[in-house]
Amino acid sequence: MKLSSLLPLAAFTAIVDAVTLTTTSSAYTVNANSANSFEITVSRSSCDITSILYMGTQVQYASTYSHIGSGLGTATVSAQEINSGGTNYVKITCETSTLIHYYVIRDTDSTIHMATYITAEPSVGELRWIGRLNAAALPNDDVSQASDTGGSSSTVEGSDVFVVNGQTRSKFYSSQRFIDDQVHCLSGSAMKACMLVPGTAYETSSGGPFFRDINTNPSGAYNALYWYMNSGHVQTEDRRMGLYGPYACVFSRSGTPSGKTDLSFMGNLGLQGFVAASGRGYVNGKGSGVDVSKYQAVVHWYNSAAQYWAYADSSNNFASPAMKPGTYTQVLYQGEFKVATTSVTVTAGTTVTKNIASTFTAPATTLFQIGDWDGKPTGFRNADKQLRMHPSDSRMSSWGPLTYTVGSSALSDFPMAVFKGLNDPVTIQVTLTAAQATGAATLRVGTTLQFAGGRPYVVINGKAGATPAAPTVIDSRGVTRGAYRGLGNIYDFAIASGGLVTGVNTITVGVASGSGTDGTFLAANYIFDAVSLFR
């Protein structure tokens, strides 16, 4: 006799809807009993996910598994069945001496909920979760296959930039800004798998609101879906310890999860390092001095333990997410260009008001400006392509050397980046009246990212400017891997009275550096923010 004939309908429904845990000597298998069937298997020795069955399809790649980093190797792995608030969960906990990783499956939900707690940075220098998924079931990334390296015919650079069907591809070309990257996905004709990083999940990561990292990599054998919690990929600050997340890998037939999904229920399941909303505080206020009709204003808070951010509204008002208690540096950005800093202290259970005003002021007289002071190479040549391809790609416009004539050239006639011995110097020609040429002036060059010590070297009407000191080194390739933002620098070059002339003035902007491989895209280089001549 069937069990359903012995039980009331309500009791039968409860059993069907309940998440189940099956334990063997080698693995834990968890079935969500969801409408679209979902079951995962986790190794009890390594914490690897060895099977993901969704709607009857094996989504897990068979030869290499899904896990933290490149796998923990060995870990202490345990499983627990929990009822919280009337919902059933299975929590799998994986522990090493410096790391705790959690997998949580709940009733009827085809989602792997996760959180990761560390007390030391992994020896490989980065922390990530990688889903190694079935390429046939999930062939497509969400950046027009810019990260699809499957079937590559050659390598362009290192072991991470490849040529596929005549186009350069790399996993680095899948990045999105942290402030905007709550969901990124792989998809196929019958299903979609998405990383969900909502709310304050980035609070223990590093790099700030505009940091980018690898999201996807269809690679032929398997297709990788990542959340990079931290890395050394153009990293601008130290790694943080503590709890990363909660975050999730969501499976659906075609839908995309909301980036505002609430994962706070994870806090009721005994996660090490979780700070509930009741233990947090808030900051609100008004930013001033940013023209919000032209630039997006962003406010950023950080200290050694956490980071947060928020967009300001059309009136420059802002409100933080729920923040851990502590004293933070508060930064105001004009786009991605830092224009003010202050300090604020956050206390649990309270909201503090802290206004912030831009200290970046326009010069009294601007003779010319190329680009906007927004912390990005927006509008410059190849800036519209650089995030998704290598500088050598045939789809790129010529890098030059280029000449930009003030008043007649298009912004796209100015390169987003200059490489020593390849396209330097950039030549600027500007025609000045006698009144404009009279007196001392300043040439300002803003950069967003440098490589191999590259910084501007200028010659103005045949006279060389002083060579700036080398910038702080970020030990990572940047422009060739789809990055444009580092620490950001402004270089001012003084022009004495008589240094400008009536008529045509010629300014060249090259690269100063004793490093790099001249004449290649790995030569010392820097990316432009803006260039202006003023007094």
PDB file of C-alpha atoms in Angstrom, residues 285-286 292 295-297 310-319:
ATOM      1  CA  GLY A 285      23.742  62.275   5.059  1.00  0.00           C
ATOM      2  CA  LYS A 286      24.168  64.521   2.080  1.00  0.00           C
ATOM      3  CA  VAL A 292      24.593  64.743 -10.136  1.00  0.00           C
ATOM      4  CA  TYR A 295      28.094  62.304 -12.525  1.00  0.00           C
ATOM      5  CA  GLN A 296      26.822  59.524 -10.295  1.00  0.00           C
ATOM      6  CA  ALA A 297      27.763  60.287  -6.684  1.00  0.00           C
ATOM      7  CA  ALA A 310      25.839  53.395  -1.473  1.00  0.00           C
ATOM      8  CA  TYR A 311      24.696  55.439  -4.435  1.00  0.00           C
ATOM      9  CA  ALA A 312      23.549  58.974  -3.626  1.00  0.00           C
ATOM     10  CA  ASP A 313      20.182  60.003  -5.038  1.00  0.00           C
ATOM     11  CA  SER A 314      19.407  62.849  -7.439  1.00  0.00           C
ATOM     12  CA  SER A 315      19.558  65.315  -4.522  1.00  0.00           C
ATOM     13  CA  ASN A 316      22.913  63.903  -3.305  1.00  0.00           C
ATOM     14  CA  ASN A 317      21.312  62.284  -0.244  1.00  0.00           C
ATOM     15  CA  PHE A 318      22.663  58.894   0.778  1.00  0.00           C
ATOM     16  CA  ALA A 319      21.949  56.102   3.252  1.00  0.00           C
TER      17      ALA A 319
END
